[in-house]
Every structure is written in structure tokens, then in C-alpha cells.
XYZ file of C-alpha atoms in Angstrom:
333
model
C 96.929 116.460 141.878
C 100.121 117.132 144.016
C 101.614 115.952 147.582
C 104.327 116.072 148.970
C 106.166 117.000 146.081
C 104.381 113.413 143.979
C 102.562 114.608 140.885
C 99.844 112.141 139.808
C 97.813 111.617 136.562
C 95.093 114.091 135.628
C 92.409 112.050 135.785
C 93.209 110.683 138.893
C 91.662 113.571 140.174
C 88.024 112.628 138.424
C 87.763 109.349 139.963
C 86.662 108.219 143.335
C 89.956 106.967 143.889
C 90.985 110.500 143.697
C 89.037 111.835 146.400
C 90.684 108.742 148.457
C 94.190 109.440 147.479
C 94.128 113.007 148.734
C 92.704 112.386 152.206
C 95.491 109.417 152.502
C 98.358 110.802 154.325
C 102.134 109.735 154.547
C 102.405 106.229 156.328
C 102.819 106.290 159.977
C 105.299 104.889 161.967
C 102.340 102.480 162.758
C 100.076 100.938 159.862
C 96.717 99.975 160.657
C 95.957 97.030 157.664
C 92.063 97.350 158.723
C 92.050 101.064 157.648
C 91.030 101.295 154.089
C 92.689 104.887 154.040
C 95.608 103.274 155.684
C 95.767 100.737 152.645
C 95.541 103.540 150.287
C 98.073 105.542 152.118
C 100.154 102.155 151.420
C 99.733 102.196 147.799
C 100.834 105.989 147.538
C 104.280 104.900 149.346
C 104.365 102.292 147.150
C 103.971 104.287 144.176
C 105.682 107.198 144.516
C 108.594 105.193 145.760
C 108.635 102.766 142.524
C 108.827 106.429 140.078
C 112.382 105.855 140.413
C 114.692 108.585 138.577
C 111.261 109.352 136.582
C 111.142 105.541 135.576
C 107.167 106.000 135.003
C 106.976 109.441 133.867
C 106.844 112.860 135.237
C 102.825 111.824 136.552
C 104.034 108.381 137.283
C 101.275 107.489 134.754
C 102.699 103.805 133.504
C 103.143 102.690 136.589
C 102.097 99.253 136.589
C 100.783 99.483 140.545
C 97.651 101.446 139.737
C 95.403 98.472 138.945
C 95.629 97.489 142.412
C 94.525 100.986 144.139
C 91.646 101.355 141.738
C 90.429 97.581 142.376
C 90.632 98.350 146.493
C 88.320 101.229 145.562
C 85.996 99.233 143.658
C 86.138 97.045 146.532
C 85.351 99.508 148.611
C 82.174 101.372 146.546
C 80.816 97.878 146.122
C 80.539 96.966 149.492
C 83.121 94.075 149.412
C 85.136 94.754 151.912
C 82.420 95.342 155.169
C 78.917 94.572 155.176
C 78.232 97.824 156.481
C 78.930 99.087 153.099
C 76.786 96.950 151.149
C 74.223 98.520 148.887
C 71.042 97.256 151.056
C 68.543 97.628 147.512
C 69.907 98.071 144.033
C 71.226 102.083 143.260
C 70.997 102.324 147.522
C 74.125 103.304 149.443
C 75.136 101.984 152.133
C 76.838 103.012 155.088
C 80.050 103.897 154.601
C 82.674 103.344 157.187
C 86.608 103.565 156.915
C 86.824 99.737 158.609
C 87.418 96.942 156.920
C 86.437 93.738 158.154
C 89.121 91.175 159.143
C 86.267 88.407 158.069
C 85.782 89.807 154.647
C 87.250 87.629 151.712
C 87.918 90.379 149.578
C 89.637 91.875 152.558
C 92.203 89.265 152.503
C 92.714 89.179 148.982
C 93.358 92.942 149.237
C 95.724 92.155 152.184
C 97.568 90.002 150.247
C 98.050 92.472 147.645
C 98.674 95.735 149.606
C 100.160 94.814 153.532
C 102.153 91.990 151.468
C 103.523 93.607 148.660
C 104.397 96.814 151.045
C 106.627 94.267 153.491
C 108.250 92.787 149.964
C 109.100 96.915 149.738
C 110.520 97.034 152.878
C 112.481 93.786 152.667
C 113.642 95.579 148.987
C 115.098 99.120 151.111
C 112.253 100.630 149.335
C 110.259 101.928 151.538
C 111.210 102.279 155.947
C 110.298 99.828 158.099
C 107.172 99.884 160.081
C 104.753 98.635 163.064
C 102.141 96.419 161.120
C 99.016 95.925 163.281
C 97.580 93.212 164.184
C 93.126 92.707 163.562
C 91.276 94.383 166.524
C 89.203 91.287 166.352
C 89.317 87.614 165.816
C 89.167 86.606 161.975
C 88.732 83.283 160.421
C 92.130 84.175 158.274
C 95.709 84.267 159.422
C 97.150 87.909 159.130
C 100.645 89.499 158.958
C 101.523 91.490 161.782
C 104.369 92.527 164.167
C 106.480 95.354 165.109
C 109.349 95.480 162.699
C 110.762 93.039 159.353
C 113.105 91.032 162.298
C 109.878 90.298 164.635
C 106.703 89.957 162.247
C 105.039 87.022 162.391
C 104.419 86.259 158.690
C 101.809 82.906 158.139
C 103.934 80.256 156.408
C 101.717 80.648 153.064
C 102.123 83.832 152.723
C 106.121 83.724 152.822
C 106.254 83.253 148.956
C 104.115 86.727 148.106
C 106.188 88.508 150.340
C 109.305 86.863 148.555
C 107.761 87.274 145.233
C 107.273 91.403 145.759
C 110.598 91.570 146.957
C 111.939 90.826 143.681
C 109.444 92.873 142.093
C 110.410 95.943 144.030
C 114.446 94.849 143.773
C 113.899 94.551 139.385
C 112.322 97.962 139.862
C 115.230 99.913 141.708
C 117.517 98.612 139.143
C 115.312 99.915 135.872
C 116.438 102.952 134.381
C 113.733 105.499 132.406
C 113.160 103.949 128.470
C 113.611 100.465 130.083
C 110.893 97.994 128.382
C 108.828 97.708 130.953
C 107.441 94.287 129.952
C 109.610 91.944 132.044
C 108.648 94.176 135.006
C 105.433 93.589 134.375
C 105.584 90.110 134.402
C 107.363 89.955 137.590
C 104.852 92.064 138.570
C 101.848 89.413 137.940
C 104.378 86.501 139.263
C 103.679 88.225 142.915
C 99.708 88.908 142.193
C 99.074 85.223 141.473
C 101.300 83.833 144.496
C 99.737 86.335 146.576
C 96.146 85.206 145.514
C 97.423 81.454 145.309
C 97.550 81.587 149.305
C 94.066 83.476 149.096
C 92.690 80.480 147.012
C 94.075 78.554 149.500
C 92.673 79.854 152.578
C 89.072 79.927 150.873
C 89.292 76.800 150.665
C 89.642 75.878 154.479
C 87.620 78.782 156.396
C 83.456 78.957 156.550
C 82.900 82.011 154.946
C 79.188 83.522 155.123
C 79.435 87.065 155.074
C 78.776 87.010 151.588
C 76.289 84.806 149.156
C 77.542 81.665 147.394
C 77.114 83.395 143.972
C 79.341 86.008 145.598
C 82.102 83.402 147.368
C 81.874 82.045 143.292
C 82.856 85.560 141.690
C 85.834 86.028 144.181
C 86.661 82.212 143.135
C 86.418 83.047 139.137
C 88.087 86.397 140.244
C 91.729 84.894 141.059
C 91.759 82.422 138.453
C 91.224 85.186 135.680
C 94.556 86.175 137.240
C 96.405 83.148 135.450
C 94.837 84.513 132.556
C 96.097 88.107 133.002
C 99.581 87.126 134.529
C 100.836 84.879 131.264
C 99.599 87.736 129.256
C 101.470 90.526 131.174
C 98.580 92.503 130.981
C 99.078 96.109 131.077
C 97.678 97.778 134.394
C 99.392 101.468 134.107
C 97.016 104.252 134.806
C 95.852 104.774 131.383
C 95.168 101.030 130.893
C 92.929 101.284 133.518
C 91.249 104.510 132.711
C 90.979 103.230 128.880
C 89.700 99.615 129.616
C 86.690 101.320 131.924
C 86.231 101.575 135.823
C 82.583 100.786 136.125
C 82.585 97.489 134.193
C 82.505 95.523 137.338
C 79.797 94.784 139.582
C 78.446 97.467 142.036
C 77.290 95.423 144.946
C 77.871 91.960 145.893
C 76.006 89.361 143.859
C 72.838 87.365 145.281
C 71.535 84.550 144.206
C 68.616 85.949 142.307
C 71.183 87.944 140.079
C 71.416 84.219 138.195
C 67.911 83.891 137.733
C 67.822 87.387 136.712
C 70.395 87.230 134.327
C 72.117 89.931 136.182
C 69.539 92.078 134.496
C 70.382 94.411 137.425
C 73.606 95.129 136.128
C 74.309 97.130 132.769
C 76.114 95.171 129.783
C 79.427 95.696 130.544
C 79.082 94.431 134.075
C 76.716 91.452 133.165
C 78.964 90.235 130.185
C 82.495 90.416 133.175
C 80.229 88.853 135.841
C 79.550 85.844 133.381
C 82.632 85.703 132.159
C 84.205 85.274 135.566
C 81.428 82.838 137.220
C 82.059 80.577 133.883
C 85.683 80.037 134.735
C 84.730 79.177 138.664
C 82.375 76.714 137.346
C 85.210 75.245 135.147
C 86.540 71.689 136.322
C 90.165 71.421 137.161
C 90.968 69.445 134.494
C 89.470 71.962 131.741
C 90.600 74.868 133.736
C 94.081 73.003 133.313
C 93.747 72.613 129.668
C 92.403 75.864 128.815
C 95.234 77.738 130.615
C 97.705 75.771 128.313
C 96.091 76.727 125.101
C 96.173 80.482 126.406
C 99.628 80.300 127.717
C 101.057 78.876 124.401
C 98.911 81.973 122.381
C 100.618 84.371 124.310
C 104.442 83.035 124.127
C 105.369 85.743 121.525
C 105.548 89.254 122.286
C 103.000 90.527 119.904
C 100.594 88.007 121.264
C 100.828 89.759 124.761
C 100.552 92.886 123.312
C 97.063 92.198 121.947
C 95.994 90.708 125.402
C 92.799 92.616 125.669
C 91.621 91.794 122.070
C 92.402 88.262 121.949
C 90.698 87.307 125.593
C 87.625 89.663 124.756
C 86.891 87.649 121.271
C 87.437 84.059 123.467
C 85.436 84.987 126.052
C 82.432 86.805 124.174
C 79.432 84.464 123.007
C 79.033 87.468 120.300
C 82.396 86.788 118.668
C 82.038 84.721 115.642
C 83.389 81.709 114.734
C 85.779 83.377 111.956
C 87.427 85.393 114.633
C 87.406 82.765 116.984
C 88.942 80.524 113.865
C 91.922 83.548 113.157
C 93.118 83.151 116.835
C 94.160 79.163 115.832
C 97.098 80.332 114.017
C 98.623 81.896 117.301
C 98.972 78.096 118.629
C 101.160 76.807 115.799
């Protein structure tokens, strides 16, 4: 897949996201946050800008951006970020539209993590300035918007994000090809948890019903598995993603009768993430606090990090045994 002189990954061109990334053109003088084409035509500025000097190969495959594209599309296909496009009976599609709803939670997450990061670009010389729209209607969450860097009216908990991707976008410029790339990526998951910190935040002051309580729960679980991923540096280049599966998530928003079910609805891979991430939303504080200090301290070396996936799979699987629960003790000494 090629544009505008950008080559991409092969199988970029398999996936949904695919078909999304070629009808998303160049970014306007003008960007309309409430487009989801606009958003993706964000994230291709974003990451064919950061292939600096080749810095992530000649398809820009271990670029560390392309989790967030292929989550927005998940988003999207699930019917998470408009209720139009909900799924209105299991394996039904919905409606799709190219809006996305100003009211939507997982919206404003993605807001925080595409229009946010993009002005931490700008503010970096990375990308040019631009016209950020504001919502065409009222929403129960405070947006960035404005007409240029010097005039945008950024809400004050946000202002740490877009601080946080400028120094993500300033560490990349400076990078040179054969660089480890692991410091990046932790800079990298510095701004995705501020960015979702605010998110948290706002959840927690807004009355949010355009989605089910189970639902409001996932999104909950959702940003505090980030604390997990961030102190891990977890790897979220384009074969990372490809390799770790893109249909392990969800496919529609969750109802309450997915509990009593069992999400039986849901194949295995699905069910086991959907527990997973509903378990830590239902963790208190306290135990929340304590667990993220015993998974911090595992992964303070780098060969720790490097076995990430491994290590949080056989934690948070009910099928690991208790040996290979027992073998990850030595990590905390």
C-alpha cells in the first residue's frame, strides 16, 4: 500500500484498517475531530511524519503508533464510538456512519489519544499547524478546539497529554535508524496513560448512558490495563499488533446479560480479555495499588519487559498453574 510517496506494511492492506487508511486523505487545513476518517487521516500524518530518516523501516513497520489506529478501528467495527453503529443483535451490523459522537466515552478516550497527541506534534514542528474544530453539538465532555497552537482553547486537564506527546514527538526527531527503540517506547506509554488519566477523570464527573454499566465497566478496566502495559513498555509496532491478534476484543458493546451469560456470545479469546479487564475495574483502590507495585517491580529489568506478553498472560489466566505462577516470584527479588 502506497500514498503519497508513504509505503506501509503488507498486511496493512488485509485489515479493515486498511480499507480506512486508503480512503483517509492528507489533513486539511481544517480538522474535523468528529470525523472518524478525519482521525485516521490524523494518525497517517502522524505516522509517516515519525519514519524519520527511515527510523522505523522502509514500511514504517516498528512504528510504535500503530496500536492506536488499529484500536480506533476496533472502536469503530464495534460500535463504540456512535450508537448508530452498534450491532443491534449478535453477528448484525449496524449502521455505519463516518460521525462520531461527541457523547461517546470511547470517543473521548480516542480524542485524547489522536486530536491530543497530533497538537503535542504540532507543538514538536512535526507536523503544520491547523484549524481544530470544535463538536457540532453540545457534549457532556470538554473538547480541544481553536484555530491555531496560539488561540486553542485546551481544557486545563488535558494540558499534561498534550505536554506529554510533545516530548514524545521531540525524543523521536532526535532518534537516528538502529536507535533502541525502548526508551521511546516508554515515553510513548508516559503520554497514553496521562492522556487516559484525564479520561478517567472526566468519567468520573459526567452521566454517561449511552452505553450499559457492564460497558461504562470495560472502558473503566480498559485504562487501568494501561498502567499495566505502560511500566512494561509493551511493544505496539505493526507486527506486535498483527502477531498478538486483532479480533481478540469484543465486537459490540457489552450488556448486562453478557455476565450472566458468561460472555458465551463471545469466542475464547474475547471472553478470557473481557474478564480479564472487568476483574481489574472491580479491583479496590487499595489492591489495584498493591498489585501495580508487584508488577512494576517484575518488570524493572530489561528482560522482564521484554517478556511482557508472557508474564501478564500466565498472571492473568485462571488456566496457568500454580508452578508457573510460582517461577514468576523470582522476578521480585
Amino acid at each position: 500500500m502506497v500514498l503519497e510517496n508513504a509505503v506501509y506494511p503488507y498486511e496493512l492492506a488485509d485489515q479493515a484498517l486498511g480499507k480506512s487508511w486508503e480512503r483517509a486523505g492528507p489533513v486539511g487545513v481544517d480538522i474535523d475531530p468528529f470525523s472518524f476518517i478525519g482521525r485516521v487521516s490524523l494518525y497517517k500524518a502522524l505516522i509517516d511524519a515519525t519514519n524519520v530518516n527511515g527510523l522505523f523501516g522502509e514500511r514504517n513497520i516498528t512504528n510504535p503508533l500503530w496500536g492506536l489506529p488499529y484500536q480506533l478501528q476496533w472502536q469503530k467495527d464495534s460500535g463504540r464510538l456512535s450508537e448508530r453503529d452498534i450491532p443491534r443483535k449478535h453477528g448484525a451490523e449496524g449502521e455505519q456512519s463516518d460521525r462520531i459522537d461527541p457523547n461517546s466515552p470511547w470517543s473521548y478516550g480516542n480524542f485524547s489519544l489522536c486530536v491530543i497527541p497530533y497538537m503535542g506534534a504540532i507543538l514538536a514542528d512535526l507536523v503544520p499547524d491547523a484549524h481544530i474544530l470544535p463538536a457540532k453539538e453540545d457534549s457532556i465532555f470538554a473538547h480541544s478546539y481553536g484555530v491555531d497552537s496560539a488561540s486553542r482553547i485546551v481544557p486545563t486537564r488535558l494540558i499534561p497529554a498534550v505536554e506529554d506527546w510533545r516530548a514524545y514527538f521531540a525524543l523521536v526527531s532526535k532518534m537516528q535508524p538502529g536507535d533502541d527503540d525502548e526508551p521511546l517506547r516508554l515515553m510513548l506509554w508516559k503520554a497514553h496513560k496521562t492522556s487516559l488519566d484525564a479520561v478517567t477523570e472526566a468519567l468520573a464527573e459526567v452521566d454517561q448512558l449511552l452505553y450499559s454499566t457492564t460497558e461504562r465497566k470495560f472502558l473503566a478496566g480498559w485504562c487501568r490495563m494501561v498502567d499495566l502495559l505502560a511500566a512494561s513498555a509493551w511493544r505496539t509496532d505493526h507486527d506486535a499488533i498483527i502477531k498478538g491478534g486483532i479480533d481478540v476484543l469484543p465486537d459490540r458493546p457489552l450488556q448486562a446479560d453478557d455476565v450472566t451469560n458468561d460472555y458465551s456470545a463471545f469466542h475464547d479469546d474475547a471472553k478470557s480479555n473481557v474478564k480479564a479487564v472487568l476483574e481489574l475495574a472491580d479491583m479496590p483502590e487499595r489492591n489495584m495499588h498493591i498489585t501495580l507495585w508487584f508488577w512494576r517491580r517484575m518488570m524493572r529489568t530489561r528482560g522482564a519487559r521484554d517478556r511482557a506478553e508472557e508474564i501478564l498472560h500466565i498472571l492473568l489466566s485462571k488456566d496457568s498453574s500454580g508452578m508457573e505462577k510460582l517461577k514468576l516470584l523470582r522476578l521480585l527479588l
